[in-house]
Each structure stands twice: as C-alpha cells, then as structure tokens.
Amino acid sequence: ETGVTQTPRHLVMGMTNKKSLKCEQHLGHNAMYWYKQSAKKPLELMFVYNFKEQTENNSVPSRFSPECPNSSHLFLHLHTLQPEDSALYLCASSLIGGSGGETQYFGPGTRLLVL
Amino acid sequence: QQQVKQSPQSLIVQKGGISIINCAYENTAFDYFPWYQQFPGKGPALLIAIRPDVSEKKEGRFTISFNKSAKQFSLHIMDSQPGDSATYFCAASIGGYSTLTFGKGTMLLVSP
C-alpha cells in the first residue's frame, strides 16, 4: 500500500468505550499529524509528532491520547468521548527538512460517531 | 493572528466558467500558502502552492494569485469541469515548520 492509510474508516462508539485510531505512512516521512474535521469548521490541528516526539498539542482534551511508536505509525487512543467529538479524524505526514517539506499528505480519515 | 479567512463558503459555477476562491490572512510571518482539494470520502490533497516572492503561479487550469500588501491570495480554476467539484481549503504556514493553518473551506459545484 502507498501513501497514508487509516483504520478503521468508520467507527461508532459509546461514551464509555475505549477505542484507537491507527495511521500508517509509507512515504518515508518524519513528521505526523492528527487533525479533526467538523462540518463548517476549519481543519483543527490536534497533535504534531516530529521524529516520534510530540512537538505540538493544541489544547486537546485528555480523552484524546496520541501515541507515536515510530516515524511510520501514529495512534489516537479515545476514551470517554462526548457526542461533540463526532467528526472526521485525519492523519497526515510530511518530510521535515526535505525539499517541499511543508507539503502534508493526508490519509482518507476515520469517520467517528459518538453516541 | 493565526486565522486564515476563506470565502465564499460555497460556490456554484457552470461548466467552462471560472471559479474564484479567496483567502486573507493576518500573520505577516506566513510564507507558504498551499491550496488543498478534498473529494468526499477522501483526505485533502495538495493542489498548488505559492510563496510570497512571486505574485502568481499557474499549474494547468489552476492559478494562485498572491497580493502580499493586501495579505490576500486566491485560487482561480479556469474552464471549470464537473470533476473539479470538491471542497477547497487554503492554508498558510511559516517556512521551516510544517504546521498549517487552514481556512474553513469552500464547497465548489460545477454544473454540467
């Protein structure tokens, strides 16, 4: 597989459930990102990882917990979510330090519904 | 300071027409301005990008116009086609660091 993949593509969970979103990039990039996309809102950057180290956390509630075990994989662990957390969660990657490093490549997203 | 304002929210253009989407920013430190295109069920994909050292960049039917003094940039789609129907996002970042600030998006519909 090529590019940025995300699993699952769709997820329905109750407010007391614990689930995880997975992202994998096959592009040799060294930075990975989680975004939240809600209707009629700008893409919201949640977390940034450079070389597996978290470099940005945009005041995201602690019920979202990211994990980056290596530069190719990124997880978003979810627990005790609220209905307003329902959204499309997008993963992206980029090559920092390379030419065109600002270009972020996005996965197809996980459509999350919290009941 | 970090906000990027995008307009219009939605746009309907006839096939063969010109689609124009505008963005404005406040932070003068921004020096990289990409446009992303997103189809339903897909993640955004880079369409075209510009840096402030040029006022215009063209790739095929897509052109970015950049006005540094007005802190505005726009996307022009010439000879718009139904296949161009998608949501378009402008974004901005500060060079050397890839965190992008996105506009709210414009839903473009090109009618046959």
mmCIF file of N, CA, C and O in Angstrom, chain A residues 1 8 25 32 38 42 45 47-48 50 68 73-74 76 80-81 86-87 91 101 104 107 110 113:
data_model
loop_
_atom_site.group_PDB
_atom_site.id
_atom_site.type_symbol
_atom_site.label_atom_id
_atom_site.label_comp_id
_atom_site.label_asym_id
_atom_site.label_seq_id
_atom_site.Cartn_x
_atom_site.Cartn_y
_atom_site.Cartn_z
ATOM 1 N N GLU A 1 0.836 -1.188 0.000
ATOM 2 C CA GLU A 1 0.000 0.000 0.000
ATOM 3 C C GLU A 1 0.871 1.238 0.000
ATOM 4 O O GLU A 1 1.987 1.223 0.496
ATOM 5 N N PRO A 8 -9.833 2.347 11.749
ATOM 6 C CA PRO A 8 -10.840 1.984 10.759
ATOM 7 C C PRO A 8 -11.293 3.184 9.950
ATOM 8 O O PRO A 8 -10.962 4.317 10.295
ATOM 9 N N GLN A 25 2.061 5.660 7.572
ATOM 10 C CA GLN A 25 2.520 6.318 6.346
ATOM 11 C C GLN A 25 3.644 5.514 5.721
ATOM 12 O O GLN A 25 4.531 5.011 6.408
ATOM 13 N N MET A 32 4.309 13.487 11.691
ATOM 14 C CA MET A 32 2.931 13.003 11.547
ATOM 15 C C MET A 32 2.001 13.878 12.366
ATOM 16 O O MET A 32 2.402 14.478 13.376
ATOM 17 N N SER A 38 -14.587 18.959 11.413
ATOM 18 C CA SER A 38 -16.021 19.028 11.704
ATOM 19 C C SER A 38 -16.691 19.872 10.639
ATOM 20 O O SER A 38 -16.052 20.715 10.007
ATOM 21 N N PRO A 42 -12.891 25.043 10.301
ATOM 22 C CA PRO A 42 -11.583 24.766 9.695
ATOM 23 C C PRO A 42 -11.023 23.452 10.221
ATOM 24 O O PRO A 42 -11.401 23.004 11.305
ATOM 25 N N LEU A 45 -5.884 21.346 13.914
ATOM 26 C CA LEU A 45 -4.709 20.567 14.235
ATOM 27 C C LEU A 45 -4.785 20.137 15.695
ATOM 28 O O LEU A 45 -5.018 20.961 16.576
ATOM 29 N N PHE A 47 -2.483 17.259 17.154
ATOM 30 C CA PHE A 47 -1.162 16.868 17.633
ATOM 31 C C PHE A 47 -0.182 16.839 16.464
ATOM 32 O O PHE A 47 -0.547 16.544 15.336
ATOM 33 N N VAL A 48 1.096 17.120 16.811
ATOM 34 C CA VAL A 48 2.181 17.007 15.844
ATOM 35 C C VAL A 48 3.290 16.182 16.464
ATOM 36 O O VAL A 48 3.648 16.391 17.633
ATOM 37 N N ASN A 50 7.249 15.075 15.554
ATOM 38 C CA ASN A 50 8.458 15.155 14.725
ATOM 39 C C ASN A 50 9.427 14.113 15.233
ATOM 40 O O ASN A 50 9.796 14.138 16.414
ATOM 41 N N CYS A 68 2.959 7.664 19.247
ATOM 42 C CA CYS A 68 3.750 7.560 18.022
ATOM 43 C C CYS A 68 4.935 6.649 18.300
ATOM 44 O O CYS A 68 6.003 7.119 18.701
ATOM 45 N N HIS A 73 4.152 5.152 12.195
ATOM 46 C CA HIS A 73 2.867 4.816 12.800
ATOM 47 C C HIS A 73 2.436 5.868 13.813
ATOM 48 O O HIS A 73 3.253 6.386 14.573
ATOM 49 N N LEU A 74 1.155 6.125 13.809
ATOM 50 C CA LEU A 74 0.571 7.096 14.734
ATOM 51 C C LEU A 74 -0.780 6.567 15.175
ATOM 52 O O LEU A 74 -1.558 6.078 14.352
ATOM 53 N N LEU A 76 -4.299 7.238 17.794
ATOM 54 C CA LEU A 76 -5.071 8.158 18.617
ATOM 55 C C LEU A 76 -6.000 7.312 19.472
ATOM 56 O O LEU A 76 -6.917 6.676 18.967
ATOM 57 N N THR A 80 -13.894 7.749 26.918
ATOM 58 C CA THR A 80 -14.950 8.601 27.481
ATOM 59 C C THR A 80 -15.190 9.838 26.626
ATOM 60 O O THR A 80 -15.161 10.978 27.106
ATOM 61 N N LEU A 81 -15.414 9.614 25.332
ATOM 62 C CA LEU A 81 -15.665 10.729 24.428
ATOM 63 C C LEU A 81 -17.072 11.290 24.611
ATOM 64 O O LEU A 81 -17.938 10.646 25.219
ATOM 65 N N SER A 86 -17.767 13.748 17.740
ATOM 66 C CA SER A 86 -18.070 13.115 16.454
ATOM 67 C C SER A 86 -17.539 14.006 15.333
ATOM 68 O O SER A 86 -17.850 15.196 15.275
ATOM 69 N N ALA A 87 -16.737 13.418 14.449
ATOM 70 C CA ALA A 87 -16.086 14.195 13.393
ATOM 71 C C ALA A 87 -15.301 13.242 12.504
ATOM 72 O O ALA A 87 -15.271 12.036 12.730
ATOM 73 N N CYS A 91 -5.330 11.925 9.533
ATOM 74 C CA CYS A 91 -3.909 11.802 9.814
ATOM 75 C C CYS A 91 -3.156 12.354 8.610
ATOM 76 O O CYS A 91 -3.612 12.227 7.463
ATOM 77 N N GLY A 101 9.088 20.310 2.106
ATOM 78 C CA GLY A 101 8.733 19.743 3.400
ATOM 79 C C GLY A 101 7.439 20.238 3.975
ATOM 80 O O GLY A 101 6.899 19.610 4.866
ATOM 81 N N GLN A 104 1.918 18.441 3.246
ATOM 82 C CA GLN A 104 1.387 17.384 4.085
ATOM 83 C C GLN A 104 0.526 16.463 3.232
ATOM 84 O O GLN A 104 -0.262 16.914 2.414
ATOM 85 N N GLY A 107 -4.281 11.090 4.981
ATOM 86 C CA GLY A 107 -4.996 9.838 4.815
ATOM 87 C C GLY A 107 -6.466 10.109 4.526
ATOM 88 O O GLY A 107 -6.896 11.263 4.519
ATOM 89 N N THR A 110 -10.864 8.796 9.449
ATOM 90 C CA THR A 110 -11.781 7.907 10.168
ATOM 91 C C THR A 110 -13.001 8.719 10.549
ATOM 92 O O THR A 110 -12.881 9.728 11.238
ATOM 93 N N LEU A 113 -18.400 8.464 15.095
ATOM 94 C CA LEU A 113 -19.692 8.858 15.643
ATOM 95 C C LEU A 113 -19.749 8.408 17.095
ATOM 96 O O LEU A 113 -19.578 7.217 17.380
#
